[in-house]
Structures are given as C-alpha cells and as structure tokens.
Short mmCIF file of C-alpha atoms and ligand atoms in Angstrom, two decimals:
data_model
loop_
_atom_site.label_atom_id
_atom_site.label_comp_id
_atom_site.label_asym_id
_atom_site.label_seq_id
_atom_site.Cartn_x
_atom_site.Cartn_y
_atom_site.Cartn_z
CA MET A 199 8.50 -6.31 -9.16
CA ALA A 200 5.31 -4.26 -8.68
CA ALA A 201 1.77 -5.36 -8.15
CA ILE A 202 2.39 -9.10 -7.65
CA ARG A 203 0.11 -10.80 -5.25
CA ASN A 204 -0.61 -14.25 -6.43
CA ILE A 205 2.36 -16.49 -7.46
CA VAL A 206 2.52 -20.00 -9.05
CA ILE A 207 5.82 -21.64 -9.21
CA LEU A 208 6.50 -24.80 -11.25
CA THR A 209 9.58 -26.97 -10.43
CA GLY A 210 11.29 -29.66 -12.29
CA ALA A 211 14.22 -32.02 -11.88
CA GLY A 212 16.71 -29.09 -12.28
CA VAL A 213 15.78 -27.92 -8.84
CA SER A 214 16.96 -31.15 -7.18
CA ALA A 215 19.97 -31.63 -9.51
CA GLU A 216 22.24 -29.80 -7.09
CA SER A 217 21.14 -32.06 -4.25
CA GLY A 218 22.56 -34.98 -6.35
CA ILE A 219 19.33 -36.38 -7.85
CA ALA A 220 19.74 -37.12 -11.58
CA THR A 221 17.50 -35.19 -14.12
CA PHE A 222 15.47 -37.21 -16.60
CA ARG A 223 16.50 -36.21 -20.02
CA ALA A 224 20.10 -37.24 -20.40
CA ALA A 225 21.66 -37.01 -23.87
CA ASP A 226 21.21 -40.68 -24.50
CA GLY A 227 17.48 -40.50 -23.91
CA LEU A 228 17.67 -43.08 -21.07
CA TRP A 229 16.57 -42.41 -17.57
CA GLU A 230 19.23 -43.95 -15.16
CA ASP A 231 20.00 -46.65 -17.86
CA HIS A 232 16.25 -47.53 -18.45
CA ARG A 233 13.87 -46.82 -21.20
CA VAL A 234 11.09 -44.55 -20.11
CA GLU A 235 8.46 -46.91 -21.52
CA ASP A 236 9.87 -49.65 -19.28
CA VAL A 237 9.75 -47.73 -15.93
CA ALA A 238 7.30 -44.98 -16.35
CA THR A 239 4.26 -46.36 -17.98
CA PRO A 240 1.41 -48.49 -16.73
CA GLU A 241 2.20 -50.92 -19.60
CA GLY A 242 5.80 -51.28 -18.45
CA PHE A 243 4.58 -52.03 -14.89
CA ALA A 244 2.14 -54.65 -16.23
CA ARG A 245 5.03 -56.29 -18.15
CA ASP A 246 7.63 -56.36 -15.46
CA PRO A 247 6.39 -55.20 -12.07
CA ALA A 248 9.58 -56.39 -10.21
CA LEU A 249 11.78 -54.27 -12.38
CA VAL A 250 9.61 -51.19 -11.95
CA GLN A 251 9.31 -51.73 -8.13
CA ARG A 252 13.22 -52.18 -7.91
CA PHE A 253 13.62 -48.93 -9.95
CA TYR A 254 11.50 -46.88 -7.61
CA ASP A 255 12.72 -48.58 -4.54
CA ALA A 256 16.29 -47.51 -5.47
CA ARG A 257 14.96 -43.82 -6.03
CA ARG A 258 13.12 -43.90 -2.70
CA ALA A 259 16.13 -45.29 -0.86
CA ARG A 260 18.28 -42.51 -2.42
CA LEU A 261 16.22 -39.95 -0.74
CA LYS A 262 17.89 -40.90 2.52
CA GLU A 263 21.30 -39.75 1.05
CA VAL A 264 20.31 -36.38 -0.12
CA VAL A 265 19.36 -32.97 1.37
CA PRO A 266 17.64 -29.85 0.21
CA ASN A 267 19.77 -27.24 -1.64
CA PRO A 268 19.60 -23.43 -1.53
CA ALA A 269 16.88 -23.56 -4.20
CA HIS A 270 14.43 -25.68 -2.07
CA GLU A 271 15.40 -23.51 1.00
CA ALA A 272 14.77 -20.25 -0.78
CA LEU A 273 11.31 -21.50 -2.08
CA ALA A 274 10.43 -22.60 1.57
CA ARG A 275 11.31 -19.09 2.72
CA LEU A 276 9.10 -17.56 0.13
CA ASP A 277 6.31 -19.90 1.15
CA ALA A 278 6.69 -18.85 4.89
CA GLU A 279 7.02 -15.11 4.18
CA TRP A 280 4.94 -14.31 1.11
CA PRO A 281 1.77 -12.59 2.24
CA GLY A 282 -0.33 -13.27 -1.05
CA GLU A 283 -1.41 -16.51 -2.69
CA LEU A 284 1.34 -18.96 -3.53
CA LEU A 285 1.28 -22.34 -5.03
CA ILE A 286 4.55 -24.37 -5.71
CA VAL A 287 3.72 -27.13 -8.22
CA THR A 288 6.37 -29.65 -8.60
CA GLN A 289 6.93 -32.43 -11.04
CA ASN A 290 9.52 -33.93 -8.84
CA VAL A 291 8.70 -37.11 -6.94
CA ASP A 292 11.32 -36.47 -4.24
CA ASP A 293 10.59 -34.92 -0.82
CA LEU A 294 13.14 -32.10 -0.86
CA HIS A 295 10.63 -29.18 -1.11
CA GLU A 296 8.69 -30.41 1.94
CA ARG A 297 11.98 -31.29 3.90
CA ALA A 298 13.15 -27.68 3.28
CA GLY A 299 9.82 -26.52 4.84
CA ALA A 300 7.57 -25.80 1.86
CA ARG A 301 3.88 -26.19 2.72
CA ARG A 302 1.95 -24.68 -0.09
CA LEU A 303 3.09 -27.49 -2.30
CA LEU A 304 1.39 -29.83 -4.79
CA HIS A 305 3.11 -32.91 -6.24
CA MET A 306 1.51 -33.16 -9.68
CA HIS A 307 3.47 -36.26 -10.68
CA GLY A 308 3.00 -38.09 -7.39
CA GLU A 309 5.53 -38.99 -4.67
CA LEU A 310 8.09 -41.59 -4.05
CA LYS A 311 7.09 -41.56 -0.33
CA SER A 312 3.58 -42.63 -1.08
CA ALA A 313 2.18 -46.13 -2.10
CA TRP A 314 -1.02 -46.61 -3.97
CA CYS A 315 -2.98 -49.82 -3.27
CA LEU A 316 -4.67 -51.25 -6.45
CA ALA A 317 -6.98 -53.36 -4.29
CA CYS A 318 -8.56 -50.65 -2.18
CA ASP A 319 -7.51 -47.60 -4.19
CA LYS A 320 -6.21 -45.79 -1.15
CA ARG A 321 -2.72 -43.95 -0.87
CA SER A 322 -0.58 -44.49 2.24
CA PRO A 323 2.75 -42.78 3.31
CA TRP A 324 5.56 -45.09 2.40
CA SER A 325 9.27 -44.80 3.27
CA GLU A 326 10.67 -48.34 2.57
CA GLY A 327 10.71 -50.66 -0.42
CA LEU A 328 7.69 -51.98 -2.23
CA GLY A 329 9.52 -54.84 -4.08
CA HIS A 330 8.92 -57.51 -1.38
CA ALA A 331 5.07 -57.33 -1.86
CA PRO A 332 4.22 -55.84 1.48
CA ALA A 333 0.49 -55.66 2.72
CA CYS A 334 -1.50 -52.47 2.26
CA PRO A 335 -1.71 -50.83 5.63
CA ARG A 336 -5.46 -49.88 4.75
CA CYS A 337 -6.92 -53.17 3.40
CA ASP A 338 -4.08 -55.72 4.18
CA ALA A 339 -4.05 -56.96 0.55
CA ARG A 340 -0.48 -58.21 -0.31
CA GLY A 341 1.31 -57.42 -3.50
CA GLN A 342 -1.13 -54.79 -4.57
CA LEU A 343 0.92 -51.67 -3.64
CA ARG A 344 2.37 -49.66 -6.58
CA PRO A 345 4.51 -46.52 -6.53
CA ASP A 346 2.27 -43.48 -6.26
CA ILE A 347 3.81 -41.91 -9.28
CA VAL A 348 2.04 -40.46 -12.21
CA TRP A 349 3.24 -42.45 -15.25
CA PHE A 350 2.93 -41.43 -18.95
CA GLY A 351 -0.65 -41.78 -20.09
CA GLU A 352 -1.99 -41.20 -16.48
CA MET A 353 -3.69 -37.95 -15.22
CA PRO A 354 -1.49 -35.61 -13.19
CA TYR A 355 -2.79 -34.80 -9.61
CA GLY A 356 -4.40 -31.45 -8.74
CA MET A 357 -5.06 -30.13 -12.27
CA ALA A 358 -8.24 -28.28 -11.07
CA THR A 359 -6.26 -26.54 -8.27
CA ILE A 360 -3.42 -25.71 -10.68
CA ASP A 361 -5.63 -24.31 -13.26
CA ARG A 362 -7.49 -22.13 -10.85
CA ALA A 363 -4.12 -20.84 -9.28
CA LEU A 364 -2.79 -20.17 -12.85
CA MET A 365 -5.90 -18.17 -13.80
CA ASP A 366 -5.45 -15.94 -10.69
CA ALA A 367 -1.68 -15.70 -10.87
CA ASP A 368 0.18 -12.34 -11.35
CA LEU A 369 3.52 -14.18 -11.64
CA PHE A 370 4.31 -17.56 -13.08
CA VAL A 371 7.98 -18.89 -12.56
CA SER A 372 9.18 -22.09 -14.00
CA ILE A 373 12.37 -23.61 -12.50
CA GLY A 374 14.52 -26.36 -13.66
CA THR A 375 12.28 -28.06 -16.22
CA SER A 376 12.96 -28.93 -19.72
CA GLY A 377 9.38 -28.13 -20.80
CA ALA A 378 9.16 -31.55 -22.56
CA VAL A 379 6.26 -32.94 -20.65
CA TYR A 380 2.62 -31.76 -20.87
CA PRO A 381 0.36 -30.65 -19.20
CA ALA A 382 3.19 -28.82 -17.08
CA ALA A 383 4.92 -27.48 -20.19
CA GLY A 384 1.66 -25.61 -21.12
CA PHE A 385 1.29 -23.87 -17.89
CA VAL A 386 3.22 -20.91 -19.08
CA GLN A 387 0.56 -20.43 -21.98
CA THR A 388 -2.35 -20.41 -19.50
CA ALA A 389 -0.53 -18.04 -17.25
CA ARG A 390 0.21 -15.65 -20.16
CA TYR A 391 -3.28 -15.91 -21.40
CA CYS A 392 -4.41 -14.75 -17.91
CA ASP A 393 -1.95 -11.81 -18.02
CA ALA A 394 0.63 -13.05 -15.59
CA ARG A 395 4.17 -12.09 -15.92
CA THR A 396 6.21 -15.26 -16.74
CA ILE A 397 9.83 -15.95 -15.79
CA GLU A 398 11.94 -19.08 -16.41
CA LEU A 399 15.04 -20.03 -14.37
CA ASN A 400 16.98 -22.87 -15.95
CA LEU A 401 20.49 -24.09 -16.83
CA GLU A 402 19.83 -23.61 -20.55
CA PRO A 403 16.71 -22.38 -22.57
CA SER A 404 13.87 -24.91 -22.13
CA GLN A 405 11.74 -26.16 -25.02
CA GLY A 406 9.16 -23.36 -24.32
CA SER A 407 11.65 -20.65 -23.52
CA ALA A 408 10.34 -18.30 -26.19
CA SER A 409 6.97 -18.22 -24.46
CA PHE A 410 8.33 -16.49 -21.25
CA ASP A 411 8.63 -12.82 -20.69
CA GLU A 412 12.07 -13.39 -19.08
CA SER A 413 14.59 -16.16 -19.19
CA ARG A 414 17.40 -16.28 -16.54
CA LEU A 415 20.01 -18.81 -17.30
CA GLY A 416 22.13 -20.52 -14.54
CA ARG A 417 22.02 -22.90 -11.66
CA ALA A 418 18.79 -22.98 -9.53
CA GLY A 419 20.98 -22.93 -6.35
CA GLU A 420 21.99 -19.26 -7.26
CA LEU A 421 19.03 -18.04 -9.30
CA VAL A 422 16.23 -18.98 -6.98
CA PRO A 423 17.48 -17.31 -3.82
CA ALA A 424 18.13 -14.13 -5.77
CA LEU A 425 14.61 -14.14 -7.23
CA VAL A 426 13.17 -14.87 -3.71
CA ASP A 427 15.09 -11.96 -2.24
CA GLU A 428 13.86 -9.66 -5.14
CA LEU A 429 10.21 -10.81 -4.52
CA LEU A 430 10.31 -10.34 -0.72
CA SER A 431 12.06 -7.02 -0.82
CA ALA A 432 9.68 -5.57 -3.41
P1 OAD B 622 14.15 -32.83 -17.27
O1 OAD B 622 15.30 -33.76 -16.91
O2 OAD B 622 13.52 -33.05 -18.56
O3 OAD B 622 14.66 -31.32 -17.28
C1 OAD B 622 15.54 -30.80 -16.34
C2 OAD B 622 15.93 -29.41 -16.66
O4 OAD B 622 16.66 -28.81 -15.63
C3 OAD B 622 16.81 -29.24 -17.94
O5 OAD B 622 16.26 -28.31 -18.80
C4 OAD B 622 18.19 -28.90 -17.38
O6 OAD B 622 18.90 -28.11 -18.32
C5 OAD B 622 17.81 -28.13 -16.16
N1 OAD B 622 18.79 -28.16 -15.07
C6 OAD B 622 19.61 -29.19 -14.79
N2 OAD B 622 20.47 -28.80 -13.72
C7 OAD B 622 20.05 -27.58 -13.32
C8 OAD B 622 20.40 -26.65 -12.23
N3 OAD B 622 21.38 -27.00 -11.45
N4 OAD B 622 19.72 -25.53 -12.09
C9 OAD B 622 18.72 -25.15 -13.03
N5 OAD B 622 18.40 -25.98 -14.10
C10 OAD B 622 19.03 -27.14 -14.19
O7 OAD B 622 13.23 -32.92 -16.08
P2 OAD B 622 11.81 -32.36 -15.98
O8 OAD B 622 11.48 -31.15 -16.86
O9 OAD B 622 11.46 -32.12 -14.49
O10 OAD B 622 7.64 -37.24 -15.27
O11 OAD B 622 10.93 -33.56 -16.43
C11 OAD B 622 9.44 -33.52 -16.46
C12 OAD B 622 8.92 -34.87 -16.29
O12 OAD B 622 9.48 -35.79 -17.10
C13 OAD B 622 9.29 -35.49 -14.87
O13 OAD B 622 8.45 -35.09 -13.84
C14 OAD B 622 9.09 -36.96 -15.16
C15 OAD B 622 9.68 -37.07 -16.42
O14 OAD B 622 9.29 -38.11 -17.25
C16 OAD B 622 7.15 -38.25 -14.66
O15 OAD B 622 7.85 -38.97 -13.93
C17 OAD B 622 5.74 -38.49 -14.91
#
C-alpha cells in the first residue's frame, strides 16, 4: 500500500468477539436479554438506576475473565511500529485494546473502567461495581456515580480529535462494526470525502459496506494481523 502516512482505525464489537465479549446486535434485537432503551439511554437510567448499574457491573466484572485476541495484539503492534500518525477509535467500552498495549487510542463511547460523578462532573478510574452506591473519590458524594458510557442521545467523546484525524487520513479502516450507529457509521464518508483509501474488515458486509473501497470478510483475529503485516512491510 503506497503513500500511506496517516491512518485512522475504527473498531467495534466484532474486534472483541473472539475474546468472548458478546456483540450488540443479536438477531432478536436484544442486548444480552435487555432492550437497548432500558440499559443504554439516560431515560432508562432515570427509570431504573439499579437495573442499569447491575447490567454494567456485570459487564465490568466480565473484563476480568477475558483477554485480548490476535486482532487487539496486531493493532497494538501497528501502534508501536507505525511511523506516521495513527488513531485507533474504538466504540468498545472494554479495555482490551489498551491491555494489548495500544496507546494512540480513543474510547468514543466511554469505558466500563471509568465512573462519572453526576455531583462533581468528574471522571475517575473504576474497576469494581457501582451498584452499592459508592462514594465519589473526588467529591465524596454517595450514590452519584454512573457508568462512564455514552448512551443513545448523548454526545460521543473526542469528536473534534476524530474529525481532524479523518480529514488528515490517507487510510481509514473499519473493523468489526455493523455500521448501524452514528456518528461512527459516517466516518467512512468523511474519510472518502478527504480522499482517504477505505477498507472494511468484518465477518459480513456491514450496513455501509458499499461506501468502502475494499471489503475483506472474515474473522478479525485473522484479517487484522494480515492487514497489519501488509502495512508494516509496505
Ligand atoms: P454490532 O454488534 O452492531 O456489530 C458487530 C459487527 O461485528 C457485526 O457486523 C458482526 O458481523 C461483526 N463481527 C462479529 N464477530 C466478528 C469477528 N470475529 N470478526 C469480525 N467481525 C465480527 O457492534 P458495533 O457496531 O460495535 O454503543 O455497535 C456499535 C455501537 O452500538 C456500540 O458501541 C454500542 C451499541 O449500541 C453504545 O454503547 C453507545
């Protein structure tokens, strides 16, 4: 791949699937037996905070049982060895990219291992449950911490950084995402508009598949290491 210097990579649930973390869009439209409106909206949280805390406490606890897979490891290697600009934008709220060693990483949909205090508006690293109304480590308020997850209707993190990186990108790669959720689903359009080459790696064609220059279908654990080898040897 000639003349590539700046790369933006978007990852979704498909990157973590081979580590044993469930993807979002199952055929029944439910997310681990819950309606998205109940567990991934501010309204759902206002209605039943205990249910939402239990839901994310279980996902956070699950992180202790899973490990990065070859796709995370390959992206960490790209991060370590790529001499140009690189931004890995993940929609995933797990910590598998960073545990594999990725550093140039942006969690646009938040992180399970972060808690947001609604009293003082500060974020704190968080590894345990939130369901027992712990005190905020910053302001000491009790019962005010919520999962630091971007829910539907909320603004994703880092959009200005992402937009700048997309505008400068020579290559945009989308990995393991269904292309169902905006703004991430629109990144391919921005990248194309700015003349980047665009590649999708996914188990099946995503909803935006036709917008990519190239679509490689298969498992992320196989496709991503191959692409990284290609990029680093070019
Ligand atoms: P989805 O569950 O919508 O899509 C996952 C995609 O990964 C699907 O297209 C699968 O075919 C593909 N896939 C599954 N296993 C794979 C594998 N081993 N290798 C490669 N691809 C595989 O997940 P996302 O697109 O990440 O938002 O979902 C986007 C957002 O919707 C999430 O970040 C979340 C959710 O609501 C928030 O929580 C705000």
